[in-house]
PDB file of C-alpha atoms in Angstrom:
ATOM      1  CA  ASP A   1      -0.305  -0.152  -0.221  1.00  0.00           C
ATOM      2  CA  GLY A   2       1.291   3.432  -1.062  1.00  0.00           C
ATOM      3  CA  GLY A   3       1.669   6.359   1.902  1.00  0.00           C
ATOM      4  CA  ILE A   4       3.790   8.247   4.048  1.00  0.00           C
ATOM      5  CA  THR A   5       4.487   6.870   7.197  1.00  0.00           C
ATOM      6  CA  GLN A   6       5.570   9.697  10.206  1.00  0.00           C
ATOM      7  CA  SER A   7       7.432   8.076  12.842  1.00  0.00           C
ATOM      8  CA  PRO A   8       7.947   8.219  16.588  1.00  0.00           C
ATOM      9  CA  LYS A   9       3.405   8.912  16.555  1.00  0.00           C
ATOM     10  CA  TYR A  10       4.363  10.168  19.660  1.00  0.00           C
ATOM     11  CA  LEU A  11       8.020  12.127  21.587  1.00  0.00           C
ATOM     12  CA  PHE A  12       9.271  14.093  24.117  1.00  0.00           C
ATOM     13  CA  ARG A  13      12.107  16.116  24.570  1.00  0.00           C
ATOM     14  CA  LYS A  14      13.823  17.931  27.090  1.00  0.00           C
ATOM     15  CA  GLU A  15      14.290  21.964  26.734  1.00  0.00           C
ATOM     16  CA  GLY A  16      17.583  22.103  25.004  1.00  0.00           C
ATOM     17  CA  GLN A  17      17.213  18.934  22.411  1.00  0.00           C
ATOM     18  CA  ASN A  18      17.244  19.015  19.320  1.00  0.00           C
ATOM     19  CA  VAL A  19      14.638  15.918  18.225  1.00  0.00           C
ATOM     20  CA  THR A  20      14.566  15.137  14.736  1.00  0.00           C
ATOM     21  CA  LEU A  21      10.505  13.710  13.242  1.00  0.00           C
ATOM     22  CA  SER A  22      10.173  11.065  10.669  1.00  0.00           C
ATOM     23  CA  CYS A  23       8.231  11.141   7.176  1.00  0.00           C
ATOM     24  CA  GLU A  24       8.956   8.229   4.391  1.00  0.00           C
ATOM     25  CA  GLN A  25       6.400   7.792   1.471  1.00  0.00           C
ATOM     26  CA  ASN A  26       6.142   5.522  -1.359  1.00  0.00           C
ATOM     27  CA  LEU A  27       4.244   7.188  -3.481  1.00  0.00           C
ATOM     28  CA  ASN A  28       6.933   8.153  -5.743  1.00  0.00           C
ATOM     29  CA  HIS A  29       6.003  11.892  -5.043  1.00  0.00           C
ATOM     30  CA  ASP A  30       8.131  14.903  -5.724  1.00  0.00           C
ATOM     31  CA  ALA A  31       7.112  17.075  -3.554  1.00  0.00           C
ATOM     32  CA  MET A  32       6.869  16.743   0.337  1.00  0.00           C
ATOM     33  CA  TYR A  33       5.362  19.282   2.568  1.00  0.00           C
ATOM     34  CA  TRP A  34       5.959  20.207   6.812  1.00  0.00           C
ATOM     35  CA  TYR A  35       3.028  21.099   8.740  1.00  0.00           C
ATOM     36  CA  ARG A  36       2.675  22.384  12.561  1.00  0.00           C
ATOM     37  CA  GLN A  37      -1.298  22.106  13.966  1.00  0.00           C
ATOM     38  CA  ASP A  38      -1.785  23.829  17.045  1.00  0.00           C
ATOM     39  CA  PRO A  39      -4.873  24.476  18.224  1.00  0.00           C
ATOM     40  CA  GLY A  40      -7.142  27.494  16.861  1.00  0.00           C
ATOM     41  CA  GLN A  41      -4.532  28.468  14.217  1.00  0.00           C
ATOM     42  CA  GLY A  42      -5.171  25.785  11.016  1.00  0.00           C
ATOM     43  CA  LEU A  43      -1.993  23.778   9.535  1.00  0.00           C
ATOM     44  CA  ARG A  44       1.055  26.073   8.968  1.00  0.00           C
ATOM     45  CA  LEU A  45       3.271  25.676   6.793  1.00  0.00           C
ATOM     46  CA  ILE A  46       7.614  24.934   8.210  1.00  0.00           C
ATOM     47  CA  TYR A  47       9.587  24.324   5.465  1.00  0.00           C
ATOM     48  CA  TYR A  48       8.664  21.930   1.748  1.00  0.00           C
ATOM     49  CA  SER A  49      10.655  20.744  -0.841  1.00  0.00           C
ATOM     50  CA  GLN A  50       9.925  20.282  -4.510  1.00  0.00           C
ATOM     51  CA  ILE A  51      12.774  18.419  -6.216  1.00  0.00           C
ATOM     52  CA  VAL A  52      15.467  16.596  -4.300  1.00  0.00           C
ATOM     53  CA  ASN A  53      18.383  17.905  -2.497  1.00  0.00           C
ATOM     54  CA  ASP A  54      16.180  21.471  -2.357  1.00  0.00           C
ATOM     55  CA  PHE A  55      14.194  23.295  -0.245  1.00  0.00           C
ATOM     56  CA  GLN A  56      12.871  25.893   0.790  1.00  0.00           C
ATOM     57  CA  LYS A  57      11.066  27.787   4.182  1.00  0.00           C
ATOM     58  CA  GLY A  58       7.800  28.123   4.854  1.00  0.00           C
ATOM     59  CA  ASP A  59       5.534  30.810   6.752  1.00  0.00           C
ATOM     60  CA  ILE A  60       7.412  29.309  10.291  1.00  0.00           C
ATOM     61  CA  ALA A  61      10.414  27.922   9.759  1.00  0.00           C
ATOM     62  CA  GLU A  62      12.590  29.482  12.307  1.00  0.00           C
ATOM     63  CA  GLY A  63      13.975  27.430  15.015  1.00  0.00           C
ATOM     64  CA  TYR A  64      13.230  23.603  12.209  1.00  0.00           C
ATOM     65  CA  SER A  65      16.028  22.584  10.387  1.00  0.00           C
ATOM     66  CA  VAL A  66      14.801  20.052   7.547  1.00  0.00           C
ATOM     67  CA  SER A  67      17.007  17.485   4.341  1.00  0.00           C
ATOM     68  CA  ARG A  68      15.817  16.257   1.461  1.00  0.00           C
ATOM     69  CA  GLU A  69      19.357  13.519   0.486  1.00  0.00           C
ATOM     70  CA  LYS A  70      16.238  11.557  -0.458  1.00  0.00           C
ATOM     71  CA  LYS A  71      12.871  11.947  -2.941  1.00  0.00           C
ATOM     72  CA  GLU A  72      11.686   9.532  -0.210  1.00  0.00           C
ATOM     73  CA  SER A  73      12.772  11.023   2.562  1.00  0.00           C
ATOM     74  CA  PHE A  74      11.673  14.229   4.620  1.00  0.00           C
ATOM     75  CA  PRO A  75      12.993  14.103   7.737  1.00  0.00           C
ATOM     76  CA  LEU A  76      12.006  17.848  10.014  1.00  0.00           C
ATOM     77  CA  THR A  77      15.145  18.840  12.681  1.00  0.00           C
ATOM     78  CA  VAL A  78      13.410  20.468  15.651  1.00  0.00           C
ATOM     79  CA  THR A  79      15.934  22.026  16.979  1.00  0.00           C
ATOM     80  CA  SER A  80      16.441  24.275  20.590  1.00  0.00           C
ATOM     81  CA  ALA A  81      16.179  27.464  19.114  1.00  0.00           C
ATOM     82  CA  GLN A  82      12.103  27.065  18.825  1.00  0.00           C
ATOM     83  CA  LYS A  83      10.569  28.612  21.765  1.00  0.00           C
ATOM     84  CA  ASN A  84       7.577  26.462  22.257  1.00  0.00           C
ATOM     85  CA  PRO A  85       7.691  22.901  20.136  1.00  0.00           C
ATOM     86  CA  THR A  86       4.688  21.364  21.676  1.00  0.00           C
ATOM     87  CA  ALA A  87       2.660  20.883  18.662  1.00  0.00           C
ATOM     88  CA  PHE A  88       1.185  17.347  15.858  1.00  0.00           C
ATOM     89  CA  TYR A  89       3.026  18.418  13.577  1.00  0.00           C
ATOM     90  CA  LEU A  90       1.774  16.939   9.951  1.00  0.00           C
ATOM     91  CA  CYS A  91       3.780  16.044   6.881  1.00  0.00           C
ATOM     92  CA  ALA A  92       2.468  15.326   3.346  1.00  0.00           C
ATOM     93  CA  SER A  93       3.063  14.764  -0.606  1.00  0.00           C
ATOM     94  CA  THR A  94       1.675  15.607  -3.248  1.00  0.00           C
ATOM     95  CA  SER A  95       2.906  15.020  -7.449  1.00  0.00           C
ATOM     96  CA  GLY A  96      -0.279  17.849  -8.576  1.00  0.00           C
ATOM     97  CA  VAL A  97      -2.488  19.606  -6.398  1.00  0.00           C
ATOM     98  CA  GLY A  98      -3.946  17.729  -3.660  1.00  0.00           C
ATOM     99  CA  TYR A  99      -1.704  16.205  -0.652  1.00  0.00           C
ATOM    100  CA  THR A 100      -2.342  12.763   0.839  1.00  0.00           C
ATOM    101  CA  PHE A 101      -1.119  13.418   4.839  1.00  0.00           C
ATOM    102  CA  GLY A 102       1.137  11.082   7.180  1.00  0.00           C
ATOM    103  CA  SER A 103      -0.555  10.628  10.574  1.00  0.00           C
ATOM    104  CA  GLY A 104       1.425  13.289  12.428  1.00  0.00           C
ATOM    105  CA  THR A 105       3.900  13.054  14.967  1.00  0.00           C
ATOM    106  CA  ARG A 106       2.860  14.954  18.703  1.00  0.00           C
ATOM    107  CA  LEU A 107       5.707  16.528  20.003  1.00  0.00           C
ATOM    108  CA  THR A 108       5.439  17.766  23.816  1.00  0.00           C
ATOM    109  CA  VAL A 109       8.786  19.579  25.135  1.00  0.00           C
ATOM    110  CA  VAL A 110       8.977  18.378  28.872  1.00  0.00           C
TER     111      VAL A 110
ATOM    112  CA  ASP B   1      -1.756  37.833   6.422  1.00  0.00           C
ATOM    113  CA  GLN B   2      -4.499  34.852   6.867  1.00  0.00           C
ATOM    114  CA  GLN B   3      -5.021  34.221   3.670  1.00  0.00           C
ATOM    115  CA  VAL B   4      -7.818  31.586   3.958  1.00  0.00           C
ATOM    116  CA  LYS B   5     -10.463  31.842   6.611  1.00  0.00           C
ATOM    117  CA  GLN B   6     -12.884  29.570   8.715  1.00  0.00           C
ATOM    118  CA  ASN B   7     -14.940  31.824  10.596  1.00  0.00           C
ATOM    119  CA  SER B   8     -16.660  29.325  12.342  1.00  0.00           C
ATOM    120  CA  PRO B   9     -14.202  27.566  15.533  1.00  0.00           C
ATOM    121  CA  SER B  10     -17.301  25.374  16.165  1.00  0.00           C
ATOM    122  CA  LEU B  11     -20.554  24.324  14.896  1.00  0.00           C
ATOM    123  CA  SER B  12     -23.443  21.247  16.157  1.00  0.00           C
ATOM    124  CA  VAL B  13     -25.608  20.273  13.273  1.00  0.00           C
ATOM    125  CA  GLN B  14     -28.572  17.639  14.298  1.00  0.00           C
ATOM    126  CA  GLU B  15     -28.492  14.124  13.007  1.00  0.00           C
ATOM    127  CA  GLY B  16     -30.028  13.950   9.865  1.00  0.00           C
ATOM    128  CA  ARG B  17     -29.952  17.617   9.116  1.00  0.00           C
ATOM    129  CA  ILE B  18     -27.458  20.349   6.441  1.00  0.00           C
ATOM    130  CA  SER B  19     -23.840  21.205   7.683  1.00  0.00           C
ATOM    131  CA  ILE B  20     -22.584  23.737   5.741  1.00  0.00           C
ATOM    132  CA  LEU B  21     -19.275  25.225   6.746  1.00  0.00           C
ATOM    133  CA  ASN B  22     -17.672  28.832   5.459  1.00  0.00           C
ATOM    134  CA  CYS B  23     -14.744  30.093   4.186  1.00  0.00           C
ATOM    135  CA  ASP B  24     -13.472  33.282   2.898  1.00  0.00           C
ATOM    136  CA  TYR B  25     -10.257  33.811   0.572  1.00  0.00           C
ATOM    137  CA  THR B  26      -8.201  37.156  -0.139  1.00  0.00           C
ATOM    138  CA  ASN B  27      -5.736  36.140  -2.859  1.00  0.00           C
ATOM    139  CA  SER B  28      -8.149  36.002  -6.619  1.00  0.00           C
ATOM    140  CA  MET B  29      -4.564  34.447  -8.129  1.00  0.00           C
ATOM    141  CA  PHE B  30      -6.361  31.188  -6.203  1.00  0.00           C
ATOM    142  CA  ASP B  31      -8.072  29.119  -8.785  1.00  0.00           C
ATOM    143  CA  TYR B  32      -8.247  25.504  -6.705  1.00  0.00           C
ATOM    144  CA  PHE B  33      -9.619  24.681  -3.475  1.00  0.00           C
ATOM    145  CA  LEU B  34     -10.089  21.387  -1.742  1.00  0.00           C
ATOM    146  CA  TRP B  35     -11.644  20.246   1.701  1.00  0.00           C
ATOM    147  CA  TYR B  36     -10.330  18.235   4.090  1.00  0.00           C
ATOM    148  CA  LYS B  37     -11.438  15.822   7.055  1.00  0.00           C
ATOM    149  CA  LYS B  38      -9.623  15.521  10.276  1.00  0.00           C
ATOM    150  CA  TYR B  39      -9.672  14.268  13.256  1.00  0.00           C
ATOM    151  CA  PRO B  40      -8.281  14.066  16.737  1.00  0.00           C
ATOM    152  CA  ALA B  41      -4.413  12.632  15.963  1.00  0.00           C
ATOM    153  CA  GLU B  42      -4.844  11.567  12.571  1.00  0.00           C
ATOM    154  CA  GLY B  43      -3.418  13.500   9.651  1.00  0.00           C
ATOM    155  CA  PRO B  44      -6.314  15.530   7.737  1.00  0.00           C
ATOM    156  CA  THR B  45      -7.712  13.357   4.825  1.00  0.00           C
ATOM    157  CA  PHE B  46      -8.909  14.837   0.838  1.00  0.00           C
ATOM    158  CA  LEU B  47     -12.905  14.922   1.291  1.00  0.00           C
ATOM    159  CA  ILE B  48     -14.129  17.569  -1.657  1.00  0.00           C
ATOM    160  CA  SER B  49     -12.208  19.799  -3.808  1.00  0.00           C
ATOM    161  CA  ILE B  50     -13.579  22.141  -6.510  1.00  0.00           C
ATOM    162  CA  SER B  51     -11.516  23.892  -9.865  1.00  0.00           C
ATOM    163  CA  SER B  52     -12.472  28.026 -10.095  1.00  0.00           C
ATOM    164  CA  ILE B  53     -13.603  27.247 -13.760  1.00  0.00           C
ATOM    165  CA  LYS B  54     -16.912  26.042 -11.655  1.00  0.00           C
ATOM    166  CA  ASP B  55     -18.945  26.848  -9.160  1.00  0.00           C
ATOM    167  CA  LYS B  56     -20.269  23.718  -7.911  1.00  0.00           C
ATOM    168  CA  ASN B  57     -18.957  19.888  -6.940  1.00  0.00           C
ATOM    169  CA  GLU B  58     -20.663  17.710  -5.751  1.00  0.00           C
ATOM    170  CA  ASP B  59     -19.832  13.783  -4.133  1.00  0.00           C
ATOM    171  CA  GLY B  60     -22.177  11.599  -2.518  1.00  0.00           C
ATOM    172  CA  ARG B  61     -23.635  13.608   1.450  1.00  0.00           C
ATOM    173  CA  PHE B  62     -21.067  16.367   0.487  1.00  0.00           C
ATOM    174  CA  THR B  63     -21.432  19.481  -1.989  1.00  0.00           C
ATOM    175  CA  VAL B  64     -18.775  22.041  -2.514  1.00  0.00           C
ATOM    176  CA  PHE B  65     -19.878  25.760  -4.051  1.00  0.00           C
ATOM    177  CA  LEU B  66     -17.657  28.608  -5.076  1.00  0.00           C
ATOM    178  CA  ASN B  67     -18.914  32.236  -5.166  1.00  0.00           C
ATOM    179  CA  LYS B  68     -15.575  33.944  -7.082  1.00  0.00           C
ATOM    180  CA  SER B  69     -16.275  37.238  -7.211  1.00  0.00           C
ATOM    181  CA  ALA B  70     -17.265  36.888  -2.820  1.00  0.00           C
ATOM    182  CA  LYS B  71     -13.886  35.330  -2.977  1.00  0.00           C
ATOM    183  CA  HIS B  72     -16.608  32.751  -1.215  1.00  0.00           C
ATOM    184  CA  LEU B  73     -16.829  28.959  -0.827  1.00  0.00           C
ATOM    185  CA  SER B  74     -18.166  26.657   1.220  1.00  0.00           C
ATOM    186  CA  LEU B  75     -19.379  23.101   2.009  1.00  0.00           C
ATOM    187  CA  HIS B  76     -22.094  21.077   2.522  1.00  0.00           C
ATOM    188  CA  ILE B  77     -23.286  17.972   4.030  1.00  0.00           C
ATOM    189  CA  VAL B  78     -27.143  16.126   3.370  1.00  0.00           C
ATOM    190  CA  PRO B  79     -27.443  14.720   5.213  1.00  0.00           C
ATOM    191  CA  SER B  80     -25.127  14.796   8.553  1.00  0.00           C
ATOM    192  CA  GLN B  81     -24.440  12.293  10.466  1.00  0.00           C
ATOM    193  CA  PRO B  82     -22.263  11.469  13.960  1.00  0.00           C
ATOM    194  CA  GLY B  83     -19.118   9.544  11.226  1.00  0.00           C
ATOM    195  CA  ASP B  84     -18.997  13.284  10.232  1.00  0.00           C
ATOM    196  CA  SER B  85     -18.261  15.649  13.517  1.00  0.00           C
ATOM    197  CA  ALA B  86     -14.589  15.722  12.661  1.00  0.00           C
ATOM    198  CA  VAL B  87     -12.664  19.495  11.945  1.00  0.00           C
ATOM    199  CA  TYR B  88     -13.230  20.858   8.645  1.00  0.00           C
ATOM    200  CA  PHE B  89      -9.969  21.802   6.570  1.00  0.00           C
ATOM    201  CA  CYS B  90     -10.176  24.749   3.713  1.00  0.00           C
ATOM    202  CA  ALA B  91      -7.535  25.134   1.859  1.00  0.00           C
ATOM    203  CA  ALA B  92      -6.033  26.830  -1.772  1.00  0.00           C
ATOM    204  CA  SER B  93      -4.114  26.843  -4.479  1.00  0.00           C
ATOM    205  CA  GLY B  94      -2.819  28.958  -6.722  1.00  0.00           C
ATOM    206  CA  GLY B  95      -1.094  31.718  -8.671  1.00  0.00           C
ATOM    207  CA  TYR B  96       3.510  31.594  -8.544  1.00  0.00           C
ATOM    208  CA  ASN B  97       2.537  28.251  -6.156  1.00  0.00           C
ATOM    209  CA  THR B  98       1.042  26.225  -8.000  1.00  0.00           C
ATOM    210  CA  ASP B  99       2.801  23.327  -5.397  1.00  0.00           C
ATOM    211  CA  LYS B 100       1.668  24.730  -2.258  1.00  0.00           C
ATOM    212  CA  LEU B 101      -1.750  24.880  -0.191  1.00  0.00           C
ATOM    213  CA  ILE B 102      -2.857  27.631   2.583  1.00  0.00           C
ATOM    214  CA  PHE B 103      -5.161  26.220   4.665  1.00  0.00           C
ATOM    215  CA  GLY B 104      -7.448  27.871   7.096  1.00  0.00           C
ATOM    216  CA  THR B 105      -7.974  27.446  10.637  1.00  0.00           C
ATOM    217  CA  GLY B 106     -10.249  24.728  10.196  1.00  0.00           C
ATOM    218  CA  THR B 107     -14.018  24.388  12.030  1.00  0.00           C
ATOM    219  CA  ARG B 108     -14.995  21.750  14.114  1.00  0.00           C
ATOM    220  CA  LEU B 109     -17.969  19.879  13.288  1.00  0.00           C
ATOM    221  CA  GLN B 110     -20.048  17.994  16.198  1.00  0.00           C
ATOM    222  CA  VAL B 111     -23.008  16.085  15.210  1.00  0.00           C
ATOM    223  CA  PHE B 112     -25.452  14.814  17.808  1.00  0.00           C
ATOM    224  CA  PRO B 113     -27.930  12.548  17.485  1.00  0.00           C
TER     225      PRO B 113
END
């Protein structure tokens, strides 16, 4: 079955630590995206990549970093510079306009 | 600046009645609109879409209406069912970034018996 896999589903991080969220897709989609969901704020774009080895900042990229070394993979690192990292993170991919989403990772800073 | 707005954060509807979810946008370059449904702790799933060359698209119980002059779209669910209870996001794309969807803030729909 084709789809997007995000792992882990739940992640706890101590303040000051970096953490990496995984996103893998087997849909052969060129473009991949990271969104963050907070209550009352909808989905906000963190980073996106339209092709391997290239990515662009979204609306809220500060404190995050990404890489796109393989077409299938688009990991997101939440760095210690991110002031409010506790949120639900969603990865998506597309070959056109509509997106396919992963099931998300809930990150909690403790 | 919020280019896609869903001004109603929540909506409560009785089972069997019609649910109407609204969405407004500001960018006249948007030419494709989508609705996504999201359950808690899950990723959004695609529901229905509409191109700007149409003013209506129907799929079973779900119909999306587009009013380009008013920059407004709406999702109608008839009849509403308890399983429809979820958060609904509208999204838009177009202009220079046709691969980048801009999402609204979402409307939480609750369908009660």
